[in-house]
Each structure stands twice: as C-alpha cells, then as structure tokens.
CSV table of C-alpha atoms and ligand atoms in Angstrom, one decimal:
chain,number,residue,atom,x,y,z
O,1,UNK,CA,61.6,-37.8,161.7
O,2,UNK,CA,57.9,-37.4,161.5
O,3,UNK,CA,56.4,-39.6,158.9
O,4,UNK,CA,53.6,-38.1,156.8
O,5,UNK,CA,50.0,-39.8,157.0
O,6,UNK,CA,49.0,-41.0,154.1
O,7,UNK,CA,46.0,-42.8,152.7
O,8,UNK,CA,46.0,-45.0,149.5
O,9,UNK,CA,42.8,-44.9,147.1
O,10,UNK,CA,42.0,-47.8,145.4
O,11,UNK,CA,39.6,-49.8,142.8
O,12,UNK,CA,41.3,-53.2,141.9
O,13,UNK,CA,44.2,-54.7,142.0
O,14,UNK,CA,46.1,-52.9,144.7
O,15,UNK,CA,49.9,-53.6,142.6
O,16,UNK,CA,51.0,-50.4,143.2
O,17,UNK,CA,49.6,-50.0,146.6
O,18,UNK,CA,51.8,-52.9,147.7
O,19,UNK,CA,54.8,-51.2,146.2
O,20,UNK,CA,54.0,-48.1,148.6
O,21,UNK,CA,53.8,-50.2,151.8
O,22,UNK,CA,56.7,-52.1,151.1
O,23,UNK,CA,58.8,-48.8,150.8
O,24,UNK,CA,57.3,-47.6,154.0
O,25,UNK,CA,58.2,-51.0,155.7
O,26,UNK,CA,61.3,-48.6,156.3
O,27,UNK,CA,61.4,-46.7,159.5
O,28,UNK,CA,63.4,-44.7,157.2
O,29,UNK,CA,61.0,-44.1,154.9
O,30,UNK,CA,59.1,-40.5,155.5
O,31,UNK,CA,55.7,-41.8,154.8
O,32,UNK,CA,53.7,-44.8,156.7
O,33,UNK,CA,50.6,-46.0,155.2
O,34,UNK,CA,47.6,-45.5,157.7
O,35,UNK,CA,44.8,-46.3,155.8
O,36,UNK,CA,43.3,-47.9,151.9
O,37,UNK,CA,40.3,-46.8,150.9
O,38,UNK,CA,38.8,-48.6,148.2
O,39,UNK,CA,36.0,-47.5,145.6
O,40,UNK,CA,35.1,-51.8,145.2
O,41,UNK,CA,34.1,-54.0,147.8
O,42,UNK,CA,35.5,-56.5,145.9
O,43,UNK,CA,38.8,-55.4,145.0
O,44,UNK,CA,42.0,-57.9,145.0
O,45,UNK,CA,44.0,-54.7,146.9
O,46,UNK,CA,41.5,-54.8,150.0
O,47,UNK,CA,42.7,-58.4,150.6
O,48,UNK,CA,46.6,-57.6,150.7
O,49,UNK,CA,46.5,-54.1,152.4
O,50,UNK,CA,44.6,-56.1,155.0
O,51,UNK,CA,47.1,-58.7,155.2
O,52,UNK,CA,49.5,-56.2,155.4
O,53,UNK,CA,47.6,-54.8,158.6
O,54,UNK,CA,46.9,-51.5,157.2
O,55,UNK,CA,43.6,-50.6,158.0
O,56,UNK,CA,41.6,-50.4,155.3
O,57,UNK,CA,38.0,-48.6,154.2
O,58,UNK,CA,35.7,-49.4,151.5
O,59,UNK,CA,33.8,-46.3,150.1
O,60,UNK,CA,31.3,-48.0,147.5
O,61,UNK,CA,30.4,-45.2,145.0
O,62,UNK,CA,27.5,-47.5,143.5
O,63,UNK,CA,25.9,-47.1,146.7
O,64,UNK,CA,25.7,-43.1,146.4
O,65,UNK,CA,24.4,-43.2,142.8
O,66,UNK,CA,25.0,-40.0,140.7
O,67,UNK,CA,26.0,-38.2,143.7
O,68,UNK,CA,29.3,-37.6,143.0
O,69,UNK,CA,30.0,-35.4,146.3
O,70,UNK,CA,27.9,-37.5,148.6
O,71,UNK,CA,30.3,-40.0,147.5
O,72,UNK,CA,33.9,-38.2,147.9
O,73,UNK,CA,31.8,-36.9,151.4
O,74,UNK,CA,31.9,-40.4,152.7
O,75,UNK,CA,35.6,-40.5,151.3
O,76,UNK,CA,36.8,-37.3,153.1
O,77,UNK,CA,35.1,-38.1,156.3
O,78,UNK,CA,37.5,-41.2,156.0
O,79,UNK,CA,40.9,-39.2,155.0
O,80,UNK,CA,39.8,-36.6,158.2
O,81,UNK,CA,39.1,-39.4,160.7
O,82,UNK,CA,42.9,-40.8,159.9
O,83,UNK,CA,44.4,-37.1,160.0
O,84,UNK,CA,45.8,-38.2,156.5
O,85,UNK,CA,47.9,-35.5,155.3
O,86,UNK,CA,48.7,-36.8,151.9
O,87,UNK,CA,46.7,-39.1,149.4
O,88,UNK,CA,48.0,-41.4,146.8
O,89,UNK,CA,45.7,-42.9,143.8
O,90,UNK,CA,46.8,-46.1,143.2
O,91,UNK,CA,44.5,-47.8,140.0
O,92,UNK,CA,41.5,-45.6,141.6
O,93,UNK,CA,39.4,-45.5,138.8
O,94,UNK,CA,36.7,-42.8,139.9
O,95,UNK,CA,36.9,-39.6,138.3
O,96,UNK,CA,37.5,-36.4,141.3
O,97,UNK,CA,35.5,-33.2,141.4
O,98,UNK,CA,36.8,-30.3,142.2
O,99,UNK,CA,35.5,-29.9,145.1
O,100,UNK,CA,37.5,-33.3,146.7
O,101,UNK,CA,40.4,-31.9,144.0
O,102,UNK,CA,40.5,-28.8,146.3
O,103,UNK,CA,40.7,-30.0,149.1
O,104,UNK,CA,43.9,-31.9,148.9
O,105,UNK,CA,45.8,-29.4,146.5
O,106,UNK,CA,49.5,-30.2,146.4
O,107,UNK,CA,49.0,-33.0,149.0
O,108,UNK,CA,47.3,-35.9,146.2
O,109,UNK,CA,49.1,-37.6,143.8
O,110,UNK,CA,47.9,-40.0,141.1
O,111,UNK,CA,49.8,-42.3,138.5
O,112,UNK,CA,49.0,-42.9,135.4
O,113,UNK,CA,49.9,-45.5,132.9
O,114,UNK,CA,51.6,-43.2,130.4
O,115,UNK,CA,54.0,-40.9,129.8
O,116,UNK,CA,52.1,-37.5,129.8
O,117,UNK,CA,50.4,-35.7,128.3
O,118,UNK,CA,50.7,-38.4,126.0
O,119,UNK,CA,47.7,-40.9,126.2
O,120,UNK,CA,45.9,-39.6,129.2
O,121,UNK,CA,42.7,-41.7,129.9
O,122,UNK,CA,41.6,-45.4,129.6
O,123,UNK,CA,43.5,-48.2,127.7
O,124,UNK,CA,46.6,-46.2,127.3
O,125,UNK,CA,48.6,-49.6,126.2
O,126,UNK,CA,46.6,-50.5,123.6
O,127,UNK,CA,46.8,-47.1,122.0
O,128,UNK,CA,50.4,-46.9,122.4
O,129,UNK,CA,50.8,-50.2,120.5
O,130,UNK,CA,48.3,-49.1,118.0
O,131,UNK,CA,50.4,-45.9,117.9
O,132,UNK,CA,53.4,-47.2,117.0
O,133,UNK,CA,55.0,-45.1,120.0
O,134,UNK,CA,59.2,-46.8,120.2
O,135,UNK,CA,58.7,-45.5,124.1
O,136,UNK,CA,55.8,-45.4,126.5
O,137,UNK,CA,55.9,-45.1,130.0
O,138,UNK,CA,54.2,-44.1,133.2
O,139,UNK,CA,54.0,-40.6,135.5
O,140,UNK,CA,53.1,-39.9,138.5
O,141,UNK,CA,51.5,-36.4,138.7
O,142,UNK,CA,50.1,-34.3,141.0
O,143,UNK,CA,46.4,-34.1,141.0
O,144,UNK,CA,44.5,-31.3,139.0
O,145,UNK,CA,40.7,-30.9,138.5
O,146,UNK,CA,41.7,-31.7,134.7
O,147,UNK,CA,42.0,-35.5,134.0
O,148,UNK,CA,45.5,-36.7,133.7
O,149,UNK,CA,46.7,-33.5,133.8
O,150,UNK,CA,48.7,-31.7,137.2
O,151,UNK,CA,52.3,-30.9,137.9
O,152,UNK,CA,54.4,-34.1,137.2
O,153,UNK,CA,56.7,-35.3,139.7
O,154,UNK,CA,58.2,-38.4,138.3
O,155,UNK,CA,58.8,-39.9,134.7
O,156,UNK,CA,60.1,-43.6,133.6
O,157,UNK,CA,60.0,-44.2,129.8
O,158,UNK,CA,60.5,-48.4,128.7
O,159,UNK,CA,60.8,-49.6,125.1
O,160,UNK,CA,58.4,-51.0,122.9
O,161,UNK,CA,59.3,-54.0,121.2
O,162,UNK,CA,58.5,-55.4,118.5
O,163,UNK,CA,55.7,-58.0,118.7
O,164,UNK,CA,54.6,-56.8,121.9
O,165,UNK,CA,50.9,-57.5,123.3
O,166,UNK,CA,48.7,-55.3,125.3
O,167,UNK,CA,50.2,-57.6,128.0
O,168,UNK,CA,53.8,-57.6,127.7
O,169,UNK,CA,53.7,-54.4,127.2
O,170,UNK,CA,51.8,-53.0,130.8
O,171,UNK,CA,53.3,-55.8,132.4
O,172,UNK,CA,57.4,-53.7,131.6
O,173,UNK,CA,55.2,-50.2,132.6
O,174,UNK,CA,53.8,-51.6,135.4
O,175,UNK,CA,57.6,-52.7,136.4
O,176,UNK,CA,58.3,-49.2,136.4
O,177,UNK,CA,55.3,-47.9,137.8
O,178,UNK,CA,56.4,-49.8,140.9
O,179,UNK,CA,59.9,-48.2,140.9
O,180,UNK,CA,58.6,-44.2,140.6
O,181,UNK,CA,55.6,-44.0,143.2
O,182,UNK,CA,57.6,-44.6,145.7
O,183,UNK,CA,60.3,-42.6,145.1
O,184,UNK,CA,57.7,-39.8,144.0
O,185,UNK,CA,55.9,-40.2,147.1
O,186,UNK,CA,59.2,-40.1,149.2
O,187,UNK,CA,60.5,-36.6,147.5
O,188,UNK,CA,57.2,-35.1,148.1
O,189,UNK,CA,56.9,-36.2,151.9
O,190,UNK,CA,60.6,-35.2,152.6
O,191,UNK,CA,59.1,-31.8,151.2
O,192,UNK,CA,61.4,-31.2,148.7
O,193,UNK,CA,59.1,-31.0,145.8
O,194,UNK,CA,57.5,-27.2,144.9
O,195,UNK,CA,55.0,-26.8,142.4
O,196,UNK,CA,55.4,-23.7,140.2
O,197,UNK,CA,52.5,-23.3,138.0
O,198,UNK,CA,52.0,-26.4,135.9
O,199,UNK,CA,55.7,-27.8,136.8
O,200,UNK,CA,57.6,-29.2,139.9
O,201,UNK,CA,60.5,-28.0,141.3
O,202,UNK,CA,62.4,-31.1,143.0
O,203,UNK,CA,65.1,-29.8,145.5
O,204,UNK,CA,64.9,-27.2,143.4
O,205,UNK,CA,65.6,-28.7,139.9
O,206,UNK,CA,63.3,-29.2,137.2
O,207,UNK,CA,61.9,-33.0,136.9
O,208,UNK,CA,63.7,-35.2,134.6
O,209,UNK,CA,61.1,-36.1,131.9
O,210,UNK,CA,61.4,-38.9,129.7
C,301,GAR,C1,48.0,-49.1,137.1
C,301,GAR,O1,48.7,-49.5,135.8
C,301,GAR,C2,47.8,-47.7,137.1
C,301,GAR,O2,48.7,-46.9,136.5
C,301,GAR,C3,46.5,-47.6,136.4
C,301,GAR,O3,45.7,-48.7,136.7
C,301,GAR,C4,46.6,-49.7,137.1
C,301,GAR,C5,46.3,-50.2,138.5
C,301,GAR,O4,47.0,-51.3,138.9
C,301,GAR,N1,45.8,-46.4,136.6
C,301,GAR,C6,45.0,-45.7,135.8
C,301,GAR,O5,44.8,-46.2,134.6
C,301,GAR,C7,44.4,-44.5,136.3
C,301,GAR,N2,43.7,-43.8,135.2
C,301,GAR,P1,47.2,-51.7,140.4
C,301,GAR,O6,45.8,-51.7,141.0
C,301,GAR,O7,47.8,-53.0,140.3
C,301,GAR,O8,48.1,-50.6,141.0
C-alpha cells in the first residue's frame, strides 16, 4: 500500500493533530504524516508534532502583513517541497483564499466544531449553549472557498446537558472530534470518498449525517 502524504495545518493547540498521527502510527493506516505547518510560532502543537518527530514548519502570517497570498505562497512552497498530496486543517485559524482553496480541491479537509451548516464560524459552543440546541457536534468537511462550507465527509452529534459550560461542553465535542478526523481522513486516502456537487459519496453511499 502506498500511504498518502499529508501535511497538517495548524495555529494552537495541536489536539486533533495528535489524534491524526496516532492513527497513522499504523503501518496500516493509508496516510503518514510528513509534515505540520503552523500559522503560530508559538503554538502548544509545534511542541508535540516535534516530539512526535514529524517534521514540522512554521509559516508566521504576521510576518507577511495584509498579504494574504504572499502568506499561503510561503505555505505552498512548504506543501510542494514535501510532495504533500493531501492537507488536513487541524484548529488552523487563518481564513484560505481561493487561490490556496484551488489548488488543493478535493485533496484539503478542515473540521469544524459544529455540526453544519449549523453554527459555522468562531465560538460555536457558546452559541450552541445560548441556543438551546439538545445536540451539537463537529464535521469534518471538505474545503470550499466559502467558510465552513464544502462537501461533508463525516458527522458525530453528542448531547447537551443540562447545566453544561462552554467547557464541558467542547471538552464531549472535542471527544468526538478526535474519533471522526481520522476515520474521515482514512476514507478519503483509501479513495473511496467522491464528491458530487455539494455532497460526498462514500464507497458510494451518501454520508451519515447527524
Ligand atoms: C478544534 O475544536 C477545532 O474543531 C476548532 O479549533 C479547535 C482546535 O483544537 N477549529 C475551528 O474552530 C476552525 N474554525 P486543537 O488545536 O486541539 O485541534
């Protein structure tokens, strides 16, 4: 089997990152992890990809000012140099043009604190709580020049509780954030996911929504 290259972009933490390379610990598994580019110098995720010995980038987009696409420039150049052939956002908090969008069509996936189209954007758990939603969730989507928007390949709803915080409550998504991404990741570098239109075809089924 040849495993697909893929790159991880990051900005903070790195949670989900970790999940990824744990999952392609596994010969098995049809992805290995050959690079983490993050958008921070300082991000927490730079520190455990490194210690995970996956080499890692840091692509600063202070240092390219308004510049959007000298900054995802300096990113590509990165991707190329690896021969990435697929690219996960993982807490990358930079928005993409379409330019960068373009380039990776059907090959960069993002995931997203929600269960879209439901509460795309910033501080998704906090409006879910002030919501009153009974489920929220998290997706993990292909990538579209629209925010938060793009084929979705994989869905997890959880519960909300009663008396749940801000905190509790990301802290059961992020559970199952860790669970999808790498079994999204895994059905699209087996190949067996087709996008048709705005949807996803996996083995040929339409995706399970929650
Ligand atoms: C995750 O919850 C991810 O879904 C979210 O940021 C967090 C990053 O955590 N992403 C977005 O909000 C993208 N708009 P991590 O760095 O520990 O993976």
């Amino acid at each position: 089997m040849v495993r697909k290259r893929v790159a991880i972009l990051i900005s903070g933490r790195g949670s989900n990152m970790v999940a990824l390379i744990e999952a392609a610990k596994d010969e098995r598994y049809p992805a290995e992890i050959v690079l983490v580019v993050s958008s921070e110098p300082d991000a927490e995720g730079l520190k455990r990809a490194a210690g995970a010995n996956i080499r890692t980038a840091i692509v600063e987009h202070r240092v390219f000012g308004h510049d959007r696409e000298a900054f995802e420039r300096a990113l590509q150049h990165e991707l190329v140099q690896l021969r990435v052939e697929l690219v996960c956002l993982a807490g990358f908090m930079r928005l993409l043009t379409p330019w960068f969008v373009r380039q990776w069509e059907g090959r960069l996936l993002n995931i997203h604190p929600a269960l879209l189209p439901e509460f795309k954007g910033l501080n998704t758990h906090a409006r879910a709580l002030a919501d009153g939603v009974k489920q929220h969730g998290a997706t993990v989507h292909f990538v579209v020049p629209e925010m938060d928007s793009g084929p979705i390949v994989a869905q997890a709803a959880v519960p909300v509780h009663e008396g749940d915080t801000e905190a509790t409550l990301a802290a059961r998504v992020l559970e199952a954030e860790h669970r999808i991404y790498p079994w999204a990741l895994k059905q699209v570098a087996e190949g067996r996911v087709r996008i048709e239109g705005e949807h996803c075809l996996i083995d040929g089924q339409p995706v399970h929504k929650a």
